XYZ file of C-alpha atoms in Angstrom:
590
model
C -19.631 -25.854 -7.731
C -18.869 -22.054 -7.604
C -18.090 -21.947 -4.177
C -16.067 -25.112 -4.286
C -13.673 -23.361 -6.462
C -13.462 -20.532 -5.126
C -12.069 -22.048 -1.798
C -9.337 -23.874 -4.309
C -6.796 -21.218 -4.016
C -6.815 -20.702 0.062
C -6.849 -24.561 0.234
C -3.504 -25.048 -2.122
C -1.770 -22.122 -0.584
C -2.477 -23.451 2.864
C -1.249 -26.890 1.831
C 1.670 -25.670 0.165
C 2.610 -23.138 3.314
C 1.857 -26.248 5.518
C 4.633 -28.709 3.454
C 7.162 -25.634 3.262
C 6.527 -25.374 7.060
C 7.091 -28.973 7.446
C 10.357 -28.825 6.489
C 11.800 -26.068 8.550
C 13.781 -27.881 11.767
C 15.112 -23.602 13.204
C 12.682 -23.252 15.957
C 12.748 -19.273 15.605
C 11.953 -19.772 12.250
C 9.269 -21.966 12.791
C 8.113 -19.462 15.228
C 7.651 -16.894 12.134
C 6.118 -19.422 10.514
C 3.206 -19.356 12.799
C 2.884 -15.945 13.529
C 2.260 -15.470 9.306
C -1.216 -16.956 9.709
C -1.706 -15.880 13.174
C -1.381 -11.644 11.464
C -3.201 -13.168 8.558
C -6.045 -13.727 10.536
C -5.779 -10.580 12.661
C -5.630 -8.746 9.502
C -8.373 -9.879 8.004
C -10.932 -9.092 11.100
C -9.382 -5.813 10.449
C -10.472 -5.807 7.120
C -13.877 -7.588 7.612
C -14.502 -3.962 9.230
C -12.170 -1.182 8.193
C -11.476 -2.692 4.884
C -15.124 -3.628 3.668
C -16.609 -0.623 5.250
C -14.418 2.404 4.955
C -14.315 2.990 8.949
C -10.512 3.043 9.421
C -9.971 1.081 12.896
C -6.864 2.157 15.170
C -8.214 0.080 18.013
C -8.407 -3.698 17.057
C -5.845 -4.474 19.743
C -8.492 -3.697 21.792
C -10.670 -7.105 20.838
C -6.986 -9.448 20.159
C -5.673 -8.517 23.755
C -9.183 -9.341 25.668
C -9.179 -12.820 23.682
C -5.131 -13.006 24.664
C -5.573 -12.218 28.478
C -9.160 -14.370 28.770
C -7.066 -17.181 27.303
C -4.456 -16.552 29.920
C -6.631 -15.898 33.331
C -8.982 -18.759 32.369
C -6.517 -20.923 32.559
C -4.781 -19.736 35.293
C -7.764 -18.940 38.293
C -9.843 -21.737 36.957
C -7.871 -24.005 34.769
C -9.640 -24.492 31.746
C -8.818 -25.531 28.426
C -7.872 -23.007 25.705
C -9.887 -25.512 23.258
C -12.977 -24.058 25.187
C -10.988 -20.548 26.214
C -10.702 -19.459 22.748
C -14.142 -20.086 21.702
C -14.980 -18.001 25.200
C -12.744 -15.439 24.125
C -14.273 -14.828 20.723
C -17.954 -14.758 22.487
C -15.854 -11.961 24.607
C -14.840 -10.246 21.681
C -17.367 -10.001 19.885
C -19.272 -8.799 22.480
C -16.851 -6.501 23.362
C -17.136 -5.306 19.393
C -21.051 -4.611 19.699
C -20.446 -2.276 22.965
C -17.456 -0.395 21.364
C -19.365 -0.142 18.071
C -22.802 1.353 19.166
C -21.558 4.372 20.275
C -18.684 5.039 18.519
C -20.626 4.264 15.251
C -22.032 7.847 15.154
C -18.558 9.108 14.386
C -17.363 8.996 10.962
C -13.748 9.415 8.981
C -11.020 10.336 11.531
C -12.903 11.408 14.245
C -13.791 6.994 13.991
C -10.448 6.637 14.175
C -9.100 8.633 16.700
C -12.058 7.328 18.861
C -10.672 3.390 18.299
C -7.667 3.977 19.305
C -8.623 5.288 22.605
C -10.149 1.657 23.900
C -6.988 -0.933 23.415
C -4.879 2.187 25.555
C -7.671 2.626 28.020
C -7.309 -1.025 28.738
C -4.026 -1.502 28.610
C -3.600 0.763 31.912
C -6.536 -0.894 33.365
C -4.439 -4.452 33.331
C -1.550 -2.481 34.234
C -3.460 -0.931 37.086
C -4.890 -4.537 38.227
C -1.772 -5.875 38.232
C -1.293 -8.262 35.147
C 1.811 -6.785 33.896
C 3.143 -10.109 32.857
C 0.987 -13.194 32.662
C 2.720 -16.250 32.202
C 0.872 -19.418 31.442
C 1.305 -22.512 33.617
C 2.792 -25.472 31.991
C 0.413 -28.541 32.298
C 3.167 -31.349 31.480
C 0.826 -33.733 32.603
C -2.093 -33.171 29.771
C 0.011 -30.931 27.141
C -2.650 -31.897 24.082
C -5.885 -31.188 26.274
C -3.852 -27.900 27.258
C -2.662 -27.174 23.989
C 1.169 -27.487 24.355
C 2.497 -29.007 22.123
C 6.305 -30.527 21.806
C 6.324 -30.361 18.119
C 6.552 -26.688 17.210
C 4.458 -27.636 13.494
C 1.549 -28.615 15.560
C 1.482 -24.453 16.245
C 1.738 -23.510 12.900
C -0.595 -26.406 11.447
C -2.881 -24.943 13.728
C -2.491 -21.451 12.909
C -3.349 -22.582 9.075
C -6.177 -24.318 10.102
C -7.691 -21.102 11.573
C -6.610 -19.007 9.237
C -7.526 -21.134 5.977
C -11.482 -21.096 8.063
C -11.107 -17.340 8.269
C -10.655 -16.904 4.762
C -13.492 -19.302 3.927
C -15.712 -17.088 6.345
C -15.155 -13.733 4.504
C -15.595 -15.411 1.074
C -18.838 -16.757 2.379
C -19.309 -12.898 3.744
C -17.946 -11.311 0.217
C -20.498 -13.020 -2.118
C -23.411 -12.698 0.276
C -25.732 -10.088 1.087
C -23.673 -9.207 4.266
C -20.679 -8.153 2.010
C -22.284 -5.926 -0.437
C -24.158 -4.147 1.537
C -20.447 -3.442 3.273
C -19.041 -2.242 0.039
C -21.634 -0.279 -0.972
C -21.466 1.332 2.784
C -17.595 1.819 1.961
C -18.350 3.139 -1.310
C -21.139 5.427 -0.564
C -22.958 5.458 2.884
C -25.693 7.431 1.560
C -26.676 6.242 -1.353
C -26.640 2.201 0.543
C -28.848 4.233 3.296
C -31.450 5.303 0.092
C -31.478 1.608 -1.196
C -32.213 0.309 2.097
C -29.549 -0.957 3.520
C -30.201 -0.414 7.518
C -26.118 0.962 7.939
C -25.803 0.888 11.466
C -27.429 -2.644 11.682
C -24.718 -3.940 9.169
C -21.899 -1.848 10.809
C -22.455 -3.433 14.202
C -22.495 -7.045 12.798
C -19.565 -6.396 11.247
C -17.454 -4.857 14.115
C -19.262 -7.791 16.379
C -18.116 -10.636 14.058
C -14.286 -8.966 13.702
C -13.863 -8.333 17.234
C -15.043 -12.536 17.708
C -12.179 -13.572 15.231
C -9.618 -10.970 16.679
C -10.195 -12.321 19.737
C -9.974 -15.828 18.647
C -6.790 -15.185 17.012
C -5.511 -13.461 20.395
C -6.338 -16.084 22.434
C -4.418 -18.831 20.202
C -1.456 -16.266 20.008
C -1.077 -16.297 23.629
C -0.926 -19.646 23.988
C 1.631 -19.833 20.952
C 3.689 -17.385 23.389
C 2.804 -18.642 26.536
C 3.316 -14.810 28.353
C 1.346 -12.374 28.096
C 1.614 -8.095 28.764
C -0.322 -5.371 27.784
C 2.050 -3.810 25.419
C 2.454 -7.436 24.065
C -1.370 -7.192 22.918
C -2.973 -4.211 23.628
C -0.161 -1.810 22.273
C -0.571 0.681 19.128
C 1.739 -1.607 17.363
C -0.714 -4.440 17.430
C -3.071 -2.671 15.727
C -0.463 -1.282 13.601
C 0.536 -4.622 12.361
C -3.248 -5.130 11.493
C -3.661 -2.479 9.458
C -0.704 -2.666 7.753
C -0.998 -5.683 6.502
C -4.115 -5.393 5.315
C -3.263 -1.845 3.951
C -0.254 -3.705 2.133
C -1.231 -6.376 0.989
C -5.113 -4.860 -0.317
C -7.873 -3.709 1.694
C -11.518 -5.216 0.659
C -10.123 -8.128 -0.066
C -9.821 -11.167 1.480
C -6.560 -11.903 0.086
C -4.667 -8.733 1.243
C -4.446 -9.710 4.225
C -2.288 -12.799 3.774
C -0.225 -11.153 1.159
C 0.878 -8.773 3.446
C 1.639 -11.293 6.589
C 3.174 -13.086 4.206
C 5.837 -10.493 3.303
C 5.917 -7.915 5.959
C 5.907 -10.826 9.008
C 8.944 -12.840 8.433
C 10.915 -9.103 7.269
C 9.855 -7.655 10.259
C 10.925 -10.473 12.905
C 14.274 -11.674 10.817
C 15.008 -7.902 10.822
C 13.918 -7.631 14.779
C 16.545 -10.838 15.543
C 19.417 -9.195 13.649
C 19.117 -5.344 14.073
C 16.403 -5.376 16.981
C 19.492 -4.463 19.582
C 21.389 -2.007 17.675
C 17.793 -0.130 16.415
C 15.499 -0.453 18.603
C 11.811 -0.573 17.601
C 13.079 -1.921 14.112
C 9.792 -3.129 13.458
C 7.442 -0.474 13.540
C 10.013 1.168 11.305
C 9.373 -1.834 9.159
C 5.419 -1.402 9.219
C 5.732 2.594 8.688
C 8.077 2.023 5.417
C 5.503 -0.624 4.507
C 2.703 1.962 4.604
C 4.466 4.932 2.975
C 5.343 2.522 0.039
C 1.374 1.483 -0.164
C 0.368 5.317 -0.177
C 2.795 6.249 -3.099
C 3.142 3.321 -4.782
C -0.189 1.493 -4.665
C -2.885 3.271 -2.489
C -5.085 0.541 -2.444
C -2.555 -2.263 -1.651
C -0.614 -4.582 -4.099
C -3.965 -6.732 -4.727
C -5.668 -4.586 -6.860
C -2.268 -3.135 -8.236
C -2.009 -6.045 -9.867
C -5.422 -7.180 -10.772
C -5.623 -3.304 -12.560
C -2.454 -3.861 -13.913
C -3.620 -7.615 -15.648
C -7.149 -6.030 -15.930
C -5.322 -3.337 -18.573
C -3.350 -5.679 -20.394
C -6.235 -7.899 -20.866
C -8.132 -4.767 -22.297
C -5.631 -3.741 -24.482
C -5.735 -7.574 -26.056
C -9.088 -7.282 -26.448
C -9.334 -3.947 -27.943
C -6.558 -4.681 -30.740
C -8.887 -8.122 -31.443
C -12.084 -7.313 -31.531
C -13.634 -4.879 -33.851
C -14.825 -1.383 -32.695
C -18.266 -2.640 -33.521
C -17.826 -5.595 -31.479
C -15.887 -3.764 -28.681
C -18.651 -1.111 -28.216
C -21.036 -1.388 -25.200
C -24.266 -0.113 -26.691
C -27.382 0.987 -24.247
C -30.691 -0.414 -25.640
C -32.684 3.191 -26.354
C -36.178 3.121 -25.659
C -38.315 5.465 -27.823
C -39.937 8.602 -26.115
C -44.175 8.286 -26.265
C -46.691 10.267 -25.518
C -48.310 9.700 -22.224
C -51.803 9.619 -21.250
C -52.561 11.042 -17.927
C -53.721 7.985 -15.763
C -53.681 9.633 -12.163
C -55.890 8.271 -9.935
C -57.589 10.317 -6.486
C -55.691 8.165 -4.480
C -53.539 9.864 -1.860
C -49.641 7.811 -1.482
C -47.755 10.600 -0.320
C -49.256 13.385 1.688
C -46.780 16.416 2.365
C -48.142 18.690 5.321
C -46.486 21.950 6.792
C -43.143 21.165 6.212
C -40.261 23.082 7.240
C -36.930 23.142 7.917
C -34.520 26.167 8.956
C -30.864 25.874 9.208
C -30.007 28.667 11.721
C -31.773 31.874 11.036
C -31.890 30.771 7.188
C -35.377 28.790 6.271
C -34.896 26.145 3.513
C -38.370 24.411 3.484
C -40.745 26.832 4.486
C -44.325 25.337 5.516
C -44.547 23.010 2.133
C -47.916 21.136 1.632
C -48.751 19.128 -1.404
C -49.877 15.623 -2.519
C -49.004 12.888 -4.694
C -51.610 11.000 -6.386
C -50.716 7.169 -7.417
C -49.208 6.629 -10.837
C -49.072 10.742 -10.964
C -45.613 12.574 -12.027
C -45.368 15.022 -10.446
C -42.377 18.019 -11.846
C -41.080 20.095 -8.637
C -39.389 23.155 -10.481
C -37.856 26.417 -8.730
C -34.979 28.360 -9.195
C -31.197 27.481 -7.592
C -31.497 27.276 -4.251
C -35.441 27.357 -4.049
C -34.991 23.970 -1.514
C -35.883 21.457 -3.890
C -32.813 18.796 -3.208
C -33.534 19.866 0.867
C -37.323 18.689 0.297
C -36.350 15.420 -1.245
C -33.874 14.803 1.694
C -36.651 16.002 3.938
C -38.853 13.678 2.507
C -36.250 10.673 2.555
C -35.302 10.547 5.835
C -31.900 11.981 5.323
C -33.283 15.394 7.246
C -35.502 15.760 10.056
C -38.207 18.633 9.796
C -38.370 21.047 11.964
C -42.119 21.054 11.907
C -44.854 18.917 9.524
C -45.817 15.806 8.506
C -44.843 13.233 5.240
C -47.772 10.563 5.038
C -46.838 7.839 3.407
C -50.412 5.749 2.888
C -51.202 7.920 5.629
C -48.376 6.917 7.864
C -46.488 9.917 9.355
C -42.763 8.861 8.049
C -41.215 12.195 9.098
C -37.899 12.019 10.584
C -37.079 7.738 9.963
C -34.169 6.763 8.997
C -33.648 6.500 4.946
C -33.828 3.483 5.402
C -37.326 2.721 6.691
C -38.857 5.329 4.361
C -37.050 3.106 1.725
C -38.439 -0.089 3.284
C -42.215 2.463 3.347
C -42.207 2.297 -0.359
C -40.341 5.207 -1.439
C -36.927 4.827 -4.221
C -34.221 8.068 -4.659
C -31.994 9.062 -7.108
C -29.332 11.722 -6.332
C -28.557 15.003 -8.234
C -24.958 14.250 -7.813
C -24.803 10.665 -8.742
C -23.428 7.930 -6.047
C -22.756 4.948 -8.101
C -20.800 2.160 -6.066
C -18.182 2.760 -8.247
C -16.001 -0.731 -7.964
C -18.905 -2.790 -8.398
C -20.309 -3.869 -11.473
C -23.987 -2.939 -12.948
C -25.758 -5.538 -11.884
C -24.111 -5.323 -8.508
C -25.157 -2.185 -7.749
C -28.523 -2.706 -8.427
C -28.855 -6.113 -6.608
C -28.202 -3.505 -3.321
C -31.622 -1.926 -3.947
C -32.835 -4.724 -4.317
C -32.076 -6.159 -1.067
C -34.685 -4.299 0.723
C -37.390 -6.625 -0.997
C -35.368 -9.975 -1.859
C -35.803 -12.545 0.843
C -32.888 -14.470 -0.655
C -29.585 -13.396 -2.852
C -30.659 -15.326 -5.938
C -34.240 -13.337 -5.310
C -32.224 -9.955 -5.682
C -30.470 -11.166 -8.619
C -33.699 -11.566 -10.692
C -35.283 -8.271 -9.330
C -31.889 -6.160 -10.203
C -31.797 -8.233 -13.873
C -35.204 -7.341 -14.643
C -34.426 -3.362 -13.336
C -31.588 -3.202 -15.389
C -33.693 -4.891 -18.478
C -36.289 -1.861 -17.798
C -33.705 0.831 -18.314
C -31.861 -0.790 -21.221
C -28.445 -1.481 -19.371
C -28.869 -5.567 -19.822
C -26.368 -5.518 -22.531
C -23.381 -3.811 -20.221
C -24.479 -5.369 -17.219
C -21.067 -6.806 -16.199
C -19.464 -3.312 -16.627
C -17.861 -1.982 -13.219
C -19.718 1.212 -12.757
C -16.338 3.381 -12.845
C -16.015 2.963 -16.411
C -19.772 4.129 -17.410
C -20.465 7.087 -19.076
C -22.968 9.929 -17.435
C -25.966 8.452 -19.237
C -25.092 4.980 -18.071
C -24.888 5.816 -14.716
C -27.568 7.819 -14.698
C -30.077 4.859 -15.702
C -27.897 2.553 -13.399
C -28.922 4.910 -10.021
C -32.425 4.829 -11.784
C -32.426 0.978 -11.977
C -31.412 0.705 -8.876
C -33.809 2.707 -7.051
C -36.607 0.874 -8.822
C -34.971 -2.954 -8.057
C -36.423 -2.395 -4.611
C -40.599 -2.145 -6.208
C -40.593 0.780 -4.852
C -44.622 2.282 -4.853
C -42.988 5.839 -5.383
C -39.664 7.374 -6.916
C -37.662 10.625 -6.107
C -35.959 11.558 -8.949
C -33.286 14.475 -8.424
C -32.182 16.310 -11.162
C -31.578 12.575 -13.346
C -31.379 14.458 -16.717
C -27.816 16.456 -15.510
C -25.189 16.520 -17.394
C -27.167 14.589 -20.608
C -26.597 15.849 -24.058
C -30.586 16.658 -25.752
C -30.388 13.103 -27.382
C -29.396 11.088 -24.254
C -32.029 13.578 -22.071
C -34.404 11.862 -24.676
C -33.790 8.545 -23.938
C -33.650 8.478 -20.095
C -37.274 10.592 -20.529
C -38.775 7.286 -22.313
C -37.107 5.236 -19.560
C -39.024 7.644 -17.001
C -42.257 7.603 -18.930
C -42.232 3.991 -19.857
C -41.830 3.361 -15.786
C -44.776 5.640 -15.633
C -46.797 3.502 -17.869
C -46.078 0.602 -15.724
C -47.795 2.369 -12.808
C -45.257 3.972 -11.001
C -46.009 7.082 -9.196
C -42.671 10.191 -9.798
C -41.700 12.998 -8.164
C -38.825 14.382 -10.382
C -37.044 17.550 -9.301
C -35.482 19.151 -13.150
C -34.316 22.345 -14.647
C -34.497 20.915 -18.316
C -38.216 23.171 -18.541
C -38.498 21.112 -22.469
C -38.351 17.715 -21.354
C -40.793 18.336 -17.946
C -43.289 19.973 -19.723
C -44.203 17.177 -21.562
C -43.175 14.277 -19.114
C -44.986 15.613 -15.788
C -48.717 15.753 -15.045
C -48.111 18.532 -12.744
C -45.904 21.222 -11.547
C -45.251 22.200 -7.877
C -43.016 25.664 -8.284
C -40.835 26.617 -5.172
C -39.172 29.820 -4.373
C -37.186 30.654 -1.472
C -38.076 27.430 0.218
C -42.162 28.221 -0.127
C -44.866 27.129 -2.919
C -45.567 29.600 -4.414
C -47.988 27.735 -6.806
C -48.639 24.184 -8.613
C -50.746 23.101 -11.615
C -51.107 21.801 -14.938
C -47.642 22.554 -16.987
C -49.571 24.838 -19.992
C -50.757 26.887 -16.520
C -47.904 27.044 -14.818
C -45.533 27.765 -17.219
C -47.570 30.811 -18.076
C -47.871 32.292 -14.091
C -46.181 35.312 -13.762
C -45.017 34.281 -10.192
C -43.363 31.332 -11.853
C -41.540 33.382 -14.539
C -40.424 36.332 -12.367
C -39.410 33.899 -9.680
C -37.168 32.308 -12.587
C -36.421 35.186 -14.534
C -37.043 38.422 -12.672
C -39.802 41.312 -12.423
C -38.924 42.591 -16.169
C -39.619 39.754 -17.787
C -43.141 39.606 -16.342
C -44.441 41.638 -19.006
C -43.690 38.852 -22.190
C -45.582 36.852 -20.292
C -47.836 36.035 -22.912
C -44.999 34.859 -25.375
């Protein structure tokens, strides 16, 4: 029933565009008419990758002009029908989108960019250079409907609808499924989706394979709206201008940004084109480059979420002058701090052997060895910059080791992928917290969930009964944006334990915490502990670990330089003048 509704909207605006459409007799006009939903669609393959992920594209004409010219040439050298040619064309491009992406996937920010735009030129010349500088499709008066020339102009743009009212559909579908979170919470924050278990690359690549299929769909149906065909026509920047611009201007990440932007930069740009194109030439990229330079000052993130921010205050400020501050308060459930009982077992789930790791002539790690015993917590304590964060990233995945082991269940896990080690059994948490900061509570924790869930609705009970553990149940619906320190804090921890992980890295959780809310995310910590799972927890507050840890492992300079029971170890004169200096030594005893 949920879905249903949600695919109201698209259907009434594509009814209503169709019966306004209907009506127009101008045949340039119905000509704009169609290219709306034919940019619509373009747009939103651009956004199913650039938009969802965060990986700016400059080279989608690259996928729409090999769907354009396969359209063309099939028909052509070997006279097919674009019914089957445009189906070929999006098998083209999406293939085309899984060889571009592998590669070029190991580049991030502009360097993605820059690297994008260098495939639609590249084989633009390469048509040039074969000799398809103007491909005009051959009129089949004899079979126009299996051919896909049609008299009636409509037929174009009721066709164009059709496409682009099944494209919209698609990236709902994609949006509410595990395919489009684990997007956003790439676009939001790579690593922390990599530490939940979200295999990045894996998702990247179906994305850029599925957006170059409907970019070259679209291409092939706008060549045979045009019925000619050149490389500037569909492999030029501006193609992949006007993709990105309307996206960009109408809202990125959503699946109706997109169409609000054909919708309003399309028909400008082209009535514009027809009237001024002779006396300024280029008219429309002028049109596109206004468009974005509006978007950057005006409404970074495009006029979709302008507006739904815009309502979303107003709706607030109702609320809040309604309700009562008791009422309007989002309260955190506190759990009470208890005394634990020391319940390690002898069993071995993370063996640490010899590790190192140097950057340059400067040694982070330096030949760390230790073990973690199941249902243990273990504290891992050290001065700034003794390479505590550097041996949780070591032991992660997110840094290879220059030499040693990490035995997970006696596995050697060093140098995998977060990911895996994720998948292994191990949950993080971050010293500087990554929250998926437009997504709600429970949304952000369904993503760690993920890694166990077989199904969506699966996740959704894990991530309710990890936010239930740390108390957040109540403000579950929150967008994590709006939490407090404390409340993100216990949202990365809920996350990180959606997944069942059999061990957790905790990084510095208790920054930032005033002594009262440090007290309540220690019960959620020791409470987990009571439940049987085995901590490593990396903290400077020496109160709070002392009586939360079963152990200590002290670094210094990247080495051990000792580990123990807390009353011990807090009492070891390395520990003290590593913290404190050589003159302190000496009130050791106090």
């Amino acid at each position: 029933m949920l879905r249903m509704r949600s695919c109201l909207p698209p259907l009434l605006f594509t009814l209503a565009y169709a019966v306004v459409s209907l009506g127009v007799t101008n045949s340039y006009y119905q000509l704009i008419l169609t290219l709306v939903p034919v940019w619509a669609v373009f747009g939103l393959s651009w956004n199913l990758l650039s938009g969802y992920t965060g990986l700016i594209s400059f080279g989608h004409a690259a996928f729409f002009g090999i769907g354009a010219y396969a359209t063309a040439l099939g028909q052509i050298y070997f006279d097919i029908s674009p019914w089957l040619l445009i189906p070929v064309a999006a098998m083209l491009g999406g293939i085309a989108g899984l060889l571009i992406g592998f590669p070029t996937f190991r580049l991030q920010g502009h360097y993605f960019a820059l690297a994008m735009l260098a495939y639609p030129l590249a084989i633009l010349y390469v048509f040039e250079w074969l000799g398809f500088q103007e491909v005009t499709l051959p009129i089949k008066r004899e079979a126009p409907i299996a051919y896909m020339q049609f008299a009636d102009p409509h037929l174009y743009t009721l066709l164009g609808l059709a496409l682009m009212l099944a494209t919209i559909v698609l990236t709902q579908v994609i949006e509410r499924s595990r395919f489009g979170m684990a997007l956003l919470a790439i676009k939001q924050n790579e690593a922390a989706a990599e530490a939940a278990g979200i295999n990045t690359l894996a998702w990247k690549l179906r994305a850029i394979t599925l957006s170059g299929a409907i970019a070259a769909a679209i291409g092939g149906f706008y060549a045979q709206v045009l019925l000619v065909v050149t490389p500037a026509s569909v492999f030029g920047m501006l193609v992949s201008a006007q993709a990105l611009t309307v996206a960009m201007f109408g809202g990125v990440g959503t699946v109706w940004g997109p169409v609000i932007g054909s919708v309003i930069l399309i028909p400008l740009a082209e009535i514009l084109h027809a009237e001024a194109g002779a006396r300024i030439p280029g008219i429309q990229g002028v049109i596109f480059g206004i468009a974005i330079v509006c978007v950057i000052l005006l409404a970074p993130e495009g006029l979709f979420w302008k507006l739904r921010d815009l309502l979303r205050k107003r709706t607030a400020s109702k609320a809040a002058v309604s309700d009562t501050p008791e009422a309007a308060a989002a309260n955190v459930t506190a759990l009470k701090p208890a005394a634990r009982q020391r319940a390690a077992t002898g069993e071995v789930v993370l063996e640490v052997k010899n590790l190192s790791r140097s950057f340059g002539g400067l040694k982070a790690v330096q030949d760390v060895s230790f073990r973690l015993h199941k249902n243990e917590i273990l504290g891992i304590i050290g001065p700034n910059g003794a390479g505590k964060t550097t041996l949780f990233n070591l032991l992660n995945g997110f840094l290879k080791p220059s030499q040693g082991e990490v035995l997970i269940d006696g596995r050697n896990m060093s140098g995998q992928r977060p990911h895996v080690i994720c998948e292994a059994g191990i949950g993080r948490t971050f010293q500087v917290m990554r929250p998926f900061l437009r997504m709600s509570i429970l949304d952000n924790v369904v993503v760690g969930a993920y890694v166990r869930a077989r199904t969506d609705d699966e996740a959704r009970k894990m991530a309710a009964d990890a936010v239930a553990r740390v108390g957040l149940s109540a403000v579950a619906d929150r967008v994590a944006g709006e939490l407090s320190t404390k409340e993100l804090r216990l949202m990365e921890l809920a996350r990180a334990i959606a997944g069942q992980p059999r061990i957790l890295l905790l990084d510095e959780t208790l920054a930032g915490l005033g002594h009262g809310e440090a007290d309540e995310v220690v019960a959620v910590i020791q409470q987990l502990a009571r439940d049987g799972m085995t901590i490593a927890i990396i903290e400077h507050t020496m109160q709070a670990m002392v009586r939360l840890v079963d152990r200590f492992l002290v670094l210094d300079h990247g080495a051990v330089i000792t580990e123990g029971l807390p009353e011990v170890v807090t009492r070891d004169n390395r520990v003290i003048e590593a913290y404190l200096g050589k003159k302190w030594v000496g009130h050791a005893a106090n």
